[in-house]
Amino acid sequence: MTYRAYVEIDLKVIAANVATIAKSTNAQILAVVKADAYGHGLVQVAQTATSAGATWLGVALLEEAIELRKAGISQRTIAWLTPPGEDFISALKHDIDLSVSSISLLREILSASRTLGKKARIHIEVDTGMRRGGLLDEWSDFVSEIAKVQDEIQIVGLWTHFARADEPDSSVTQEQIDEFEKYRADLNSAGISPEYIHLSNSAATLTRSSAHRSMVRLGIAMYGLSPDVTTLGDAAKYALKPAMTLKGKLSLVKRASKGSAVGYGGTSILTEETKIGIVVLGYSDGIPRNTTSSAGVWINGERAPIVGRVSMDQFVVNLGAESTATAGDYVTVFGTTPDGNGYSIDEWAAAAATINYEIVTRIASRVPRIYLN
Ligand SMILES: *Cc1c(COP(=O)(O)O)cnc(C)c1O
């Protein structure tokens, strides 16, 4: 049996990316493996990153952290997005660090901890300007409350998240750091000094060493992609290499005449007679439906641009009149090709008016992952 389509993940490349970052900072590295490790495979990436020097793992959801534990991974792990009503007893049993961003969540975690007779390990999240997660209006009440219960809980970390670290010239990141220091001082005044201070995502890790502190939360850069190609340049500039390659088979190759309207809505008209190829991947696999002809696939050293709209399970490419491609051949949608001439994840992101994060993360689970190295 051969796969109709598959994602190739080069684990050696991920390890090299982690090692490259590790050389550039004194901070510990928390490998961000949420969302199935940005589509690269939760457990495989977690194992690779920790062997390559990451000392912590970070996920959004509690179930992602529990999946790591069930796979036998015991590295320190934070789950930072837990709405009320999560199974905090399980979190504590599995030694998962939790993030706290409200008084009610603190109470809920404390109650689980009392029931189980085991201290929770928490990281306090403060909102320094992003206005997403983190304590904001409740802060002073929170400090009084946590000061009273600090013997019952392990306060491991204090952290925040940057909104615009991918804009190195913006003053906003420094303002967030200044704001963070005020929160930290309040906590210190209440007799609380967490060991782990963490603010930096990939963009701040690459561009702002003053924000590294005791730990950086490394996401997209570990996968070999730039947090923002326009403001920061591409990953190669930082000696990072993408780890993901997407390949799919041509289900059909055929000649189509000049003037043919291709696909739903007939949005694309062939300007000359050509061979078209049908690729067995569609928007249900995570290929963005709105991708334009500035992306496409690589086959036999040639680029074949998309024609027409992407369908649910397939899309059409223009192979060129002289193409020797045949049904059953694999094309490389994005990623590594022998001649380096394939479409990049960044090109696909631009062609679909999105960011590289979304291109890799949305590749569906029905596309099997194959691991190299
Ligand atoms: C996803 C995430 C990160 C990683 O961001 P990158 O830009 O991919 O490095 C870091 N911290 C938190 C809280 C996140 O949710």
mmCIF file of N, CA, C and O in Angstrom, residues 140-183:
data_model
loop_
_atom_site.group_PDB
_atom_site.id
_atom_site.type_symbol
_atom_site.label_atom_id
_atom_site.label_comp_id
_atom_site.label_asym_id
_atom_site.label_seq_id
_atom_site.Cartn_x
_atom_site.Cartn_y
_atom_site.Cartn_z
ATOM 1 N N SER A 140 -4.803 43.003 42.399
ATOM 2 C CA SER A 140 -4.465 43.243 43.813
ATOM 3 C C SER A 140 -5.221 42.296 44.743
ATOM 4 O O SER A 140 -4.656 41.805 45.728
ATOM 5 N N ASP A 141 -6.465 41.988 44.383
ATOM 6 C CA ASP A 141 -7.202 41.000 45.185
ATOM 7 C C ASP A 141 -6.543 39.622 45.084
ATOM 8 O O ASP A 141 -6.465 38.880 46.061
ATOM 9 N N PHE A 142 -6.069 39.326 43.880
ATOM 10 C CA PHE A 142 -5.408 38.035 43.675
ATOM 11 C C PHE A 142 -4.167 37.928 44.555
ATOM 12 O O PHE A 142 -3.931 36.900 45.196
ATOM 13 N N VAL A 143 -3.387 38.993 44.595
ATOM 14 C CA VAL A 143 -2.151 38.962 45.390
ATOM 15 C C VAL A 143 -2.480 38.735 46.873
ATOM 16 O O VAL A 143 -1.842 37.905 47.530
ATOM 17 N N SER A 144 -3.503 39.442 47.380
ATOM 18 C CA SER A 144 -3.865 39.228 48.792
ATOM 19 C C SER A 144 -4.304 37.790 49.022
ATOM 20 O O SER A 144 -3.948 37.164 50.014
ATOM 21 N N GLU A 145 -5.068 37.283 48.066
ATOM 22 C CA GLU A 145 -5.597 35.929 48.247
ATOM 23 C C GLU A 145 -4.494 34.866 48.179
ATOM 24 O O GLU A 145 -4.435 33.971 49.010
ATOM 25 N N ILE A 146 -3.613 35.001 47.217
ATOM 26 C CA ILE A 146 -2.583 33.957 47.073
ATOM 27 C C ILE A 146 -1.561 34.055 48.211
ATOM 28 O O ILE A 146 -1.002 33.039 48.653
ATOM 29 N N ALA A 147 -1.367 35.264 48.724
ATOM 30 C CA ALA A 147 -0.436 35.424 49.840
ATOM 31 C C ALA A 147 -0.910 34.611 51.043
ATOM 32 O O ALA A 147 -0.105 34.050 51.788
ATOM 33 N N LYS A 148 -2.238 34.523 51.193
ATOM 34 C CA LYS A 148 -2.797 33.793 52.345
ATOM 35 C C LYS A 148 -2.649 32.279 52.217
ATOM 36 O O LYS A 148 -2.623 31.582 53.225
ATOM 37 N N VAL A 149 -2.601 31.801 50.960
ATOM 38 C CA VAL A 149 -2.589 30.341 50.776
ATOM 39 C C VAL A 149 -1.246 29.829 50.249
ATOM 40 O O VAL A 149 -1.156 28.688 49.816
ATOM 41 N N GLN A 150 -0.218 30.668 50.322
ATOM 42 C CA GLN A 150 1.022 30.269 49.653
ATOM 43 C C GLN A 150 1.686 29.026 50.242
ATOM 44 O O GLN A 150 2.494 28.391 49.564
ATOM 45 N N ASP A 151 1.349 28.665 51.470
ATOM 46 C CA ASP A 151 1.913 27.433 52.031
ATOM 47 C C ASP A 151 1.252 26.190 51.447
ATOM 48 O O ASP A 151 1.784 25.092 51.552
ATOM 49 N N GLU A 152 0.095 26.400 50.817
ATOM 50 C CA GLU A 152 -0.653 25.257 50.302
ATOM 51 C C GLU A 152 -0.395 24.994 48.824
ATOM 52 O O GLU A 152 -0.977 24.079 48.242
ATOM 53 N N ILE A 153 0.433 25.831 48.212
ATOM 54 C CA ILE A 153 0.572 25.749 46.764
ATOM 55 C C ILE A 153 2.024 26.041 46.388
ATOM 56 O O ILE A 153 2.708 26.765 47.102
ATOM 57 N N GLN A 154 2.495 25.440 45.314
ATOM 58 C CA GLN A 154 3.850 25.753 44.851
ATOM 59 C C GLN A 154 3.765 26.773 43.738
ATOM 60 O O GLN A 154 3.283 26.454 42.634
ATOM 61 N N ILE A 155 4.248 27.976 43.997
ATOM 62 C CA ILE A 155 4.185 29.031 42.975
ATOM 63 C C ILE A 155 5.501 28.987 42.197
ATOM 64 O O ILE A 155 6.514 29.525 42.616
ATOM 65 N N VAL A 156 5.444 28.308 41.084
ATOM 66 C CA VAL A 156 6.651 27.972 40.326
ATOM 67 C C VAL A 156 7.062 29.097 39.393
ATOM 68 O O VAL A 156 8.244 29.376 39.217
ATOM 69 N N GLY A 157 6.068 29.745 38.762
ATOM 70 C CA GLY A 157 6.411 30.699 37.711
ATOM 71 C C GLY A 157 5.533 31.926 37.678
ATOM 72 O O GLY A 157 4.426 31.953 38.234
ATOM 73 N N LEU A 158 6.070 32.940 37.029
ATOM 74 C CA LEU A 158 5.304 34.158 36.715
ATOM 75 C C LEU A 158 5.568 34.428 35.252
ATOM 76 O O LEU A 158 6.723 34.409 34.802
ATOM 77 N N TRP A 159 4.488 34.677 34.487
ATOM 78 C CA TRP A 159 4.702 34.802 33.043
ATOM 79 C C TRP A 159 3.702 35.724 32.379
ATOM 80 O O TRP A 159 2.670 36.064 32.944
ATOM 81 N N THR A 160 4.058 36.129 31.169
ATOM 82 C CA THR A 160 3.158 36.915 30.345
ATOM 83 C C THR A 160 3.418 36.565 28.885
ATOM 84 O O THR A 160 4.315 35.778 28.569
ATOM 85 N N HIS A 161 2.621 37.142 28.001
ATOM 86 C CA HIS A 161 2.763 36.841 26.575
ATOM 87 C C HIS A 161 2.789 38.154 25.790
ATOM 88 O O HIS A 161 2.051 39.078 26.107
ATOM 89 N N PHE A 162 3.688 38.222 24.798
ATOM 90 C CA PHE A 162 3.831 39.452 24.007
ATOM 91 C C PHE A 162 2.859 39.464 22.828
ATOM 92 O O PHE A 162 2.664 38.456 22.152
ATOM 93 N N ALA A 163 2.312 40.643 22.564
ATOM 94 C CA ALA A 163 1.379 40.788 21.446
ATOM 95 C C ALA A 163 2.098 41.124 20.142
ATOM 96 O O ALA A 163 1.623 40.800 19.052
ATOM 97 N N ARG A 164 3.262 41.793 20.259
ATOM 98 C CA ARG A 164 3.883 42.313 19.042
ATOM 99 C C ARG A 164 5.395 42.105 19.012
ATOM 100 O O ARG A 164 6.130 42.932 18.476
ATOM 101 N N ALA A 165 5.832 40.964 19.562
ATOM 102 C CA ALA A 165 7.283 40.707 19.588
ATOM 103 C C ALA A 165 7.839 40.502 18.181
ATOM 104 O O ALA A 165 9.048 40.599 17.958
ATOM 105 N N ASP A 166 6.958 40.218 17.217
ATOM 106 C CA ASP A 166 7.410 40.048 15.834
ATOM 107 C C ASP A 166 7.578 41.395 15.125
ATOM 108 O O ASP A 166 7.838 41.429 13.918
ATOM 109 N N GLU A 167 7.428 42.474 15.862
ATOM 110 C CA GLU A 167 7.710 43.807 15.301
ATOM 111 C C GLU A 167 8.832 44.407 16.144
ATOM 112 O O GLU A 167 8.574 45.140 17.098
ATOM 113 N N PRO A 168 10.079 44.094 15.796
ATOM 114 C CA PRO A 168 11.201 44.474 16.671
ATOM 115 C C PRO A 168 11.289 45.984 16.909
ATOM 116 O O PRO A 168 11.826 46.411 17.924
ATOM 117 N N ASP A 169 10.750 46.781 15.997
ATOM 118 C CA ASP A 169 10.852 48.229 16.159
ATOM 119 C C ASP A 169 9.741 48.814 17.025
ATOM 120 O O ASP A 169 9.786 49.991 17.392
ATOM 121 N N SER A 170 8.748 47.999 17.346
ATOM 122 C CA SER A 170 7.635 48.518 18.146
ATOM 123 C C SER A 170 8.067 48.704 19.603
ATOM 124 O O SER A 170 8.814 47.899 20.152
ATOM 125 N N SER A 171 7.583 49.783 20.226
ATOM 126 C CA SER A 171 7.923 50.031 21.634
ATOM 127 C C SER A 171 7.040 49.206 22.572
ATOM 128 O O SER A 171 7.257 49.157 23.773
ATOM 129 N N VAL A 172 6.035 48.548 21.990
ATOM 130 C CA VAL A 172 5.051 47.847 22.813
ATOM 131 C C VAL A 172 5.674 46.735 23.658
ATOM 132 O O VAL A 172 5.308 46.549 24.823
ATOM 133 N N THR A 173 6.646 46.021 23.088
ATOM 134 C CA THR A 173 7.223 44.898 23.835
ATOM 135 C C THR A 173 7.950 45.400 25.089
ATOM 136 O O THR A 173 7.790 44.828 26.173
ATOM 137 N N GLN A 174 8.712 46.476 24.935
ATOM 138 C CA GLN A 174 9.389 47.034 26.112
ATOM 139 C C GLN A 174 8.365 47.524 27.140
ATOM 140 O O GLN A 174 8.550 47.335 28.345
ATOM 141 N N GLU A 175 7.278 48.103 26.673
ATOM 142 C CA GLU A 175 6.227 48.543 27.608
ATOM 143 C C GLU A 175 5.649 47.340 28.360
ATOM 144 O O GLU A 175 5.379 47.420 29.565
ATOM 145 N N GLN A 176 5.496 46.232 27.652
ATOM 146 C CA GLN A 176 4.991 45.022 28.319
ATOM 147 C C GLN A 176 5.993 44.509 29.359
ATOM 148 O O GLN A 176 5.598 44.064 30.436
ATOM 149 N N ILE A 177 7.283 44.591 29.020
ATOM 150 C CA ILE A 177 8.310 44.154 29.982
ATOM 151 C C ILE A 177 8.263 45.042 31.231
ATOM 152 O O ILE A 177 8.319 44.540 32.364
ATOM 153 N N ASP A 178 8.129 46.339 31.029
ATOM 154 C CA ASP A 178 8.059 47.276 32.169
ATOM 155 C C ASP A 178 6.840 46.966 33.043
ATOM 156 O O ASP A 178 6.920 46.966 34.269
ATOM 157 N N GLU A 179 5.732 46.714 32.386
ATOM 158 C CA GLU A 179 4.494 46.371 33.088
ATOM 159 C C GLU A 179 4.690 45.076 33.892
ATOM 160 O O GLU A 179 4.274 44.968 35.050
ATOM 161 N N PHE A 180 5.355 44.119 33.251
ATOM 162 C CA PHE A 180 5.626 42.832 33.894
ATOM 163 C C PHE A 180 6.406 43.031 35.186
ATOM 164 O O PHE A 180 6.127 42.402 36.211
ATOM 165 N N GLU A 181 7.402 43.924 35.146
ATOM 166 C CA GLU A 181 8.243 44.161 36.324
ATOM 167 C C GLU A 181 7.427 44.725 37.489
ATOM 168 O O GLU A 181 7.729 44.464 38.646
ATOM 169 N N LYS A 182 6.382 45.480 37.168
ATOM 170 C CA LYS A 182 5.518 46.003 38.249
ATOM 171 C C LYS A 182 4.758 44.862 38.930
ATOM 172 O O LYS A 182 4.670 44.803 40.154
ATOM 173 N N TYR A 183 4.220 43.968 38.098
ATOM 174 C CA TYR A 183 3.531 42.810 38.662
ATOM 175 C C TYR A 183 4.486 42.001 39.548
ATOM 176 O O TYR A 183 4.138 41.552 40.632
#
